[in-house]
Coordinates of C-alpha atoms and ligand atoms in Angstrom, one line a residue:
M175 CA -19.8 -12.1 71.5
R176 CA -16.6 -13.6 70.1
R177 CA -15.1 -16.2 72.3
L178 CA -11.4 -16.7 72.5
F179 CA -11.6 -19.9 74.5
K180 CA -13.1 -23.0 73.1
H181 CA -14.4 -25.8 75.2
N182 CA -15.2 -29.4 74.4
S183 CA -18.6 -30.0 76.0
K184 CA -17.9 -33.8 76.2
Q185 CA -15.1 -33.1 78.7
T186 CA -15.7 -33.5 82.4
A187 CA -15.9 -30.2 84.3
L188 CA -13.5 -31.6 86.9
L189 CA -10.0 -30.1 87.1
S190 CA -7.1 -32.6 87.3
F191 CA -6.0 -31.3 90.7
T192 CA -7.6 -30.8 94.1
H193 CA -5.0 -28.6 95.7
L194 CA -3.4 -26.0 93.5
L195 CA 0.2 -25.5 94.9
D196 CA 2.4 -25.2 91.8
A197 CA 1.6 -23.9 88.3
Q198 CA 3.3 -27.1 87.0
Q199 CA 0.2 -29.0 88.1
I200 CA -2.1 -27.2 85.7
A201 CA -2.7 -29.1 82.5
T202 CA -3.5 -27.3 79.3
N203 CA -6.9 -29.1 79.6
D204 CA -7.5 -27.4 83.0
L205 CA -6.6 -24.1 81.5
T206 CA -9.1 -24.4 78.7
K207 CA -11.9 -25.2 81.3
I208 CA -10.9 -22.3 83.6
F209 CA -10.5 -19.8 80.8
F210 CA -13.7 -20.8 79.1
L211 CA -15.7 -20.2 82.3
A212 CA -13.7 -17.0 83.2
E213 CA -14.6 -15.5 79.8
Q214 CA -18.2 -16.3 80.4
Y215 CA -18.1 -14.6 83.8
Q216 CA -16.3 -11.6 82.2
H217 CA -18.9 -11.2 79.5
E218 CA -21.7 -11.4 82.0
A219 CA -20.1 -8.8 84.2
E220 CA -19.8 -6.5 81.2
R221 CA -23.5 -7.0 80.7
G222 CA -24.1 -5.9 84.3
V223 CA -24.5 -9.3 86.1
R224 CA -23.2 -8.7 89.6
R225 CA -23.9 -11.9 91.4
R226 CA -24.3 -15.5 90.5
H227 CA -25.3 -18.5 92.6
D228 CA -22.6 -21.0 91.6
C229 CA -21.0 -21.1 95.1
E230 CA -24.1 -20.5 97.2
G231 CA -23.7 -22.2 100.5
Y232 CA -19.9 -22.5 100.2
I233 CA -17.4 -20.8 102.4
L234 CA -13.9 -19.7 101.3
A235 CA -11.2 -19.1 103.9
T236 CA -8.4 -16.7 103.0
L237 CA -5.4 -17.1 105.3
F238 CA -2.7 -14.5 104.6
F239 CA 0.5 -14.4 106.6
E240 CA 2.1 -11.9 104.2
P241 CA 0.8 -8.5 102.9
S242 CA -1.6 -8.7 99.9
T243 CA -4.1 -6.4 98.2
R244 CA -4.9 -8.0 94.9
T245 CA -4.7 -11.7 95.6
R246 CA -6.8 -11.6 98.8
F247 CA -9.4 -9.1 97.6
S248 CA -9.8 -10.6 94.1
F249 CA -10.4 -14.1 95.7
E250 CA -12.8 -12.6 98.2
T251 CA -14.6 -10.6 95.5
A252 CA -14.7 -13.7 93.3
M253 CA -16.3 -15.8 96.0
L254 CA -18.9 -13.1 96.9
R255 CA -19.8 -12.6 93.2
L256 CA -20.4 -16.4 93.0
G257 CA -22.9 -16.1 95.9
G258 CA -20.5 -17.7 98.4
E259 CA -19.1 -16.4 101.7
V260 CA -15.7 -15.6 103.0
I261 CA -13.9 -15.9 106.3
S262 CA -10.5 -14.2 106.5
L263 CA -7.3 -14.0 108.4
E264 CA -5.1 -11.1 107.6
Q265 CA -1.4 -10.9 108.4
G266 CA -1.8 -14.2 110.4
L267 CA -1.1 -12.5 113.6
S268 CA -4.0 -13.9 115.5
S269 CA -3.6 -17.5 114.4
S270 CA -2.5 -20.5 116.4
L271 CA 0.7 -20.9 114.4
K272 CA 2.0 -18.3 116.9
K273 CA 1.4 -21.0 119.6
G274 CA 3.4 -23.5 117.6
E275 CA 0.7 -25.3 115.7
S276 CA 1.9 -27.2 112.7
F277 CA 0.8 -26.2 109.2
A278 CA -0.6 -29.7 108.7
D279 CA -2.8 -29.6 111.8
M280 CA -4.0 -26.1 110.9
G281 CA -5.0 -27.4 107.4
R282 CA -6.9 -30.3 108.9
V283 CA -8.7 -28.1 111.4
M284 CA -9.6 -25.4 108.9
S285 CA -11.1 -28.0 106.7
G286 CA -13.9 -28.2 109.2
Y287 CA -14.7 -24.5 108.9
A288 CA -14.3 -23.8 105.2
D289 CA -15.0 -25.5 101.8
M290 CA -12.0 -24.1 100.1
I291 CA -8.9 -22.3 101.4
V292 CA -6.5 -19.8 99.9
M293 CA -3.2 -19.4 101.8
R294 CA -0.2 -17.1 101.5
H295 CA 2.9 -17.4 103.7
P296 CA 6.5 -16.2 103.5
D297 CA 8.0 -19.8 103.6
A298 CA 8.4 -21.8 100.4
G299 CA 6.6 -25.1 100.8
S300 CA 4.3 -23.9 103.7
V301 CA 1.1 -24.1 101.6
A302 CA 2.0 -27.7 100.5
A303 CA 2.6 -28.6 104.2
F304 CA -0.8 -27.1 105.1
S305 CA -2.5 -29.1 102.4
E306 CA -1.1 -32.4 103.5
R307 CA -4.0 -33.2 105.9
A308 CA -6.5 -30.8 104.5
L309 CA -9.9 -32.3 103.5
V310 CA -10.9 -29.4 101.2
P311 CA -9.1 -27.8 98.2
V312 CA -6.2 -25.6 99.2
I313 CA -4.9 -22.9 96.8
N314 CA -1.4 -21.4 97.0
G315 CA -1.8 -17.6 97.1
G316 CA 2.0 -17.3 97.2
D317 CA 4.6 -19.2 99.2
G318 CA 7.7 -17.2 99.7
A319 CA 9.8 -16.9 96.6
N320 CA 8.5 -20.2 95.3
Q321 CA 5.1 -20.1 93.4
H322 CA 2.0 -18.1 92.8
P323 CA 0.0 -20.3 90.4
T324 CA -3.2 -18.2 90.3
Q325 CA -1.3 -15.1 89.2
A326 CA 0.1 -17.2 86.3
L327 CA -3.5 -18.1 85.4
A328 CA -4.4 -14.4 85.3
D329 CA -1.2 -13.7 83.3
L330 CA -1.9 -16.3 80.6
Y331 CA -5.6 -15.2 80.4
T332 CA -4.3 -11.6 79.7
I333 CA -1.7 -12.8 77.2
Q334 CA -4.3 -14.9 75.3
H335 CA -6.6 -11.9 75.2
E336 CA -4.0 -9.4 74.1
K337 CA -1.8 -11.5 71.8
G338 CA -4.4 -14.0 70.6
R339 CA -2.1 -17.0 71.4
L340 CA -0.1 -18.7 74.2
D341 CA 2.6 -20.1 71.9
N342 CA 5.6 -18.9 69.9
L343 CA 6.1 -15.8 72.1
T344 CA 9.3 -14.2 73.2
I345 CA 8.8 -13.1 76.8
G346 CA 11.1 -10.8 78.6
I347 CA 11.0 -10.9 82.4
I348 CA 12.8 -7.9 83.9
G349 CA 13.7 -7.0 87.5
D350 CA 13.9 -9.8 90.0
P351 CA 13.6 -13.2 88.3
K352 CA 15.3 -14.9 91.3
H353 CA 12.8 -14.0 94.0
S354 CA 9.6 -13.4 92.0
R355 CA 7.2 -16.2 92.5
T356 CA 5.0 -14.8 89.8
A357 CA 7.8 -15.2 87.3
H358 CA 8.5 -18.8 88.3
S359 CA 4.8 -19.7 87.9
L360 CA 4.5 -17.9 84.6
I361 CA 7.5 -19.7 83.2
S362 CA 6.2 -23.1 84.4
L363 CA 2.7 -22.5 83.0
I364 CA 3.4 -20.9 79.6
S365 CA 6.2 -23.4 78.9
K366 CA 3.4 -26.0 78.4
Y367 CA 2.7 -24.3 75.0
P368 CA 5.2 -24.8 72.2
G369 CA 7.7 -22.3 70.8
N370 CA 7.9 -19.9 73.8
R371 CA 11.3 -18.4 74.6
F372 CA 12.3 -16.4 77.8
I373 CA 14.8 -13.6 78.2
L374 CA 15.5 -12.8 81.8
I375 CA 16.8 -9.3 82.3
S376 CA 18.3 -8.6 85.7
H377 CA 21.4 -7.7 87.7
P378 CA 23.6 -10.8 87.8
S379 CA 22.9 -11.3 91.5
L380 CA 19.2 -11.7 90.8
R381 CA 19.5 -14.5 88.2
L382 CA 17.2 -17.4 88.5
D383 CA 18.4 -21.0 88.9
T384 CA 17.2 -22.0 85.5
R385 CA 18.4 -25.7 85.6
A386 CA 15.0 -27.2 86.4
F387 CA 13.2 -25.1 83.7
K388 CA 15.9 -26.0 81.1
Q389 CA 15.5 -29.7 82.0
N390 CA 11.9 -29.3 81.1
G391 CA 12.9 -28.1 77.7
C392 CA 12.5 -24.4 78.4
E393 CA 14.5 -22.0 76.2
I394 CA 15.9 -19.3 78.6
E395 CA 18.5 -16.7 78.0
E396 CA 19.9 -14.2 80.7
V397 CA 21.1 -10.7 80.0
E398 CA 21.7 -7.5 82.0
N399 CA 20.5 -4.8 79.6
L400 CA 17.0 -4.3 78.2
T401 CA 18.3 -2.3 75.2
Q402 CA 20.0 -5.4 73.7
V403 CA 16.8 -7.5 73.6
I404 CA 13.8 -5.1 73.5
Q405 CA 13.3 -5.4 69.8
E406 CA 12.7 -9.2 70.1
L407 CA 10.0 -9.1 72.8
D408 CA 6.3 -9.9 72.4
V409 CA 5.7 -9.5 76.1
L410 CA 7.7 -7.5 78.7
Y411 CA 6.8 -8.8 82.2
V412 CA 8.1 -6.4 84.8
T413 CA 8.6 -7.5 88.4
R414 CA 9.3 -5.6 91.6
I415 CA 12.7 -6.1 93.2
Q416 CA 11.5 -8.2 96.2
E417 CA 13.0 -6.2 99.1
E418 CA 11.5 -8.6 101.7
R419 CA 13.4 -11.6 100.3
F420 CA 16.9 -10.1 100.6
S421 CA 19.0 -11.4 103.5
H422 CA 21.2 -8.2 103.4
P423 CA 19.4 -4.9 103.1
E424 CA 22.5 -3.2 101.6
E425 CA 22.3 -5.6 98.6
Y426 CA 18.7 -4.4 98.0
Q427 CA 19.8 -0.7 98.4
E428 CA 22.5 -1.2 95.7
I429 CA 20.1 -2.8 93.2
K430 CA 16.8 -1.0 93.7
G431 CA 15.7 1.4 91.1
R432 CA 18.1 -0.1 88.5
Y433 CA 15.3 -0.7 86.0
S434 CA 12.6 1.8 85.6
I435 CA 10.7 1.5 82.3
R436 CA 10.1 4.8 80.5
R437 CA 8.8 5.7 77.1
Q438 CA 12.3 5.9 75.7
N439 CA 12.9 2.3 76.6
L440 CA 10.2 1.2 74.2
V441 CA 11.4 3.1 71.1
D442 CA 12.9 0.0 69.5
A443 CA 10.2 -2.4 70.7
K444 CA 7.7 -4.1 68.4
T445 CA 4.6 -1.9 68.0
D446 CA 2.4 -4.7 69.5
I447 CA 4.6 -5.5 72.5
I448 CA 2.5 -5.7 75.7
L449 CA 3.8 -4.6 79.2
M450 CA 2.6 -6.7 82.1
H451 CA 3.3 -6.5 85.9
P452 CA 1.7 -8.6 88.6
L453 CA 1.7 -5.4 90.8
P454 CA 2.3 -3.7 93.2
R455 CA 4.9 -1.6 91.4
V456 CA 7.3 0.6 93.2
N457 CA 9.2 2.5 90.5
E458 CA 9.9 -0.1 87.9
I459 CA 7.4 1.3 85.5
H460 CA 7.1 5.1 85.2
P461 CA 3.5 6.3 85.3
E462 CA 4.1 8.0 81.9
I463 CA 3.7 4.5 80.5
D464 CA 0.2 3.9 82.0
N465 CA -1.8 5.5 79.2
L466 CA 0.1 3.8 76.3
P467 CA -1.8 1.1 74.5
Q468 CA 1.0 -1.3 75.4
A469 CA 0.4 -1.0 79.1
K470 CA -1.8 -4.0 80.2
Y471 CA -1.1 -4.3 83.9
F472 CA -4.3 -2.9 85.2
E473 CA -6.4 -5.1 82.8
Q474 CA -4.2 -8.0 84.1
A475 CA -5.3 -7.2 87.7
D476 CA -9.0 -6.7 86.6
C477 CA -9.3 -10.1 84.8
A478 CA -7.8 -11.9 87.8
V479 CA -11.3 -11.8 89.5
F480 CA -12.9 -13.7 86.6
V481 CA -10.1 -16.2 86.5
R482 CA -10.4 -16.8 90.2
M483 CA -14.2 -17.0 90.0
A484 CA -13.8 -19.8 87.4
L485 CA -11.2 -21.6 89.5
L486 CA -13.4 -21.5 92.7
S487 CA -16.5 -22.6 90.7
L488 CA -14.7 -25.6 89.2
L489 CA -12.8 -26.5 92.4
K490 CA -15.9 -26.5 94.6
E491 CA -16.8 -29.8 92.9
R492 CA -13.9 -31.2 94.9
A493 CA -14.9 -29.6 98.2
Ligands
LIG1213 C1 3.0 -10.4 93.6 C2 3.2 -11.3 94.8 O1 2.7 -11.1 95.9 O2 4.0 -12.2 94.5 N1 1.8 -9.7 93.7 C3 0.6 -10.3 93.4 O3 0.2 -11.3 94.0 N2 -0.1 -9.8 92.4 C4 4.1 -9.6 93.2 C5 4.9 -8.8 94.2 O4 4.7 -8.8 95.4 O5 5.8 -8.1 93.7

């Protein structure tokens, strides 16, 4: 089997972080370790291996205070396939945060019950606060509009597989760059590789504050129309307009549905462009695209399990 990810066996298996809160924390060295292992798990799964024993005896807690299908289930599937076990809080309605408990106290207490924790919450910074007193690895499964680092891992894994490289790419991000935590994490992570350029395509009110990214040397351009840039793109990363992050519902009503990618939008695109989406989609990609060879969003969701398996397996050394 041809391997895309090379690994130096002299390197330690330890990742450079204990808690994964922001994609910026992930070093390219960490990426190589995670992707090498993820690819091994993927090849094994393709050969019919359903369960491993890497995390036997370990418990993963998934604490979700916001809706999720992919992130929660792919983490839980990942842990079960590694032979570990899962305890889960969905929608956070039954937690003691309701009684006024602080994130930090909850993090400390949960450390007594689980060996690793994935948390999602609508407030930016909440997962970092939770991790402050945690004694086990804490993974940010999405904190408000801020970050979603493990989605960026799945995104880069997909890009490497489809494009054969993580550098010298022109990446268009369309829809809601301002509120999409997946876009923020993607930009942070792939900017670690040279020659990448970003074109953010959105309504002017959904533009991202690009100052921090530009300070880090990122090349970012912002436009309103896909037509003027489509021919330049190697990757078109489509995002949902994040209705739940708007303070005024009428603003959402005005903007929703503005971008819906159809076949005709791709006429001038490079033949090897790939279309990605962290999902769920509402109407920003028409289903007529789904069977085109350029559509990679379902593969992107599938591979997230292997990437999360690799992350859990490597992070358990810190548990
Ligand atoms: C995204 C999220 O929750 O940020 N979904 C995901 O985790 N794959 C994107 C979204 O909700 O639009």
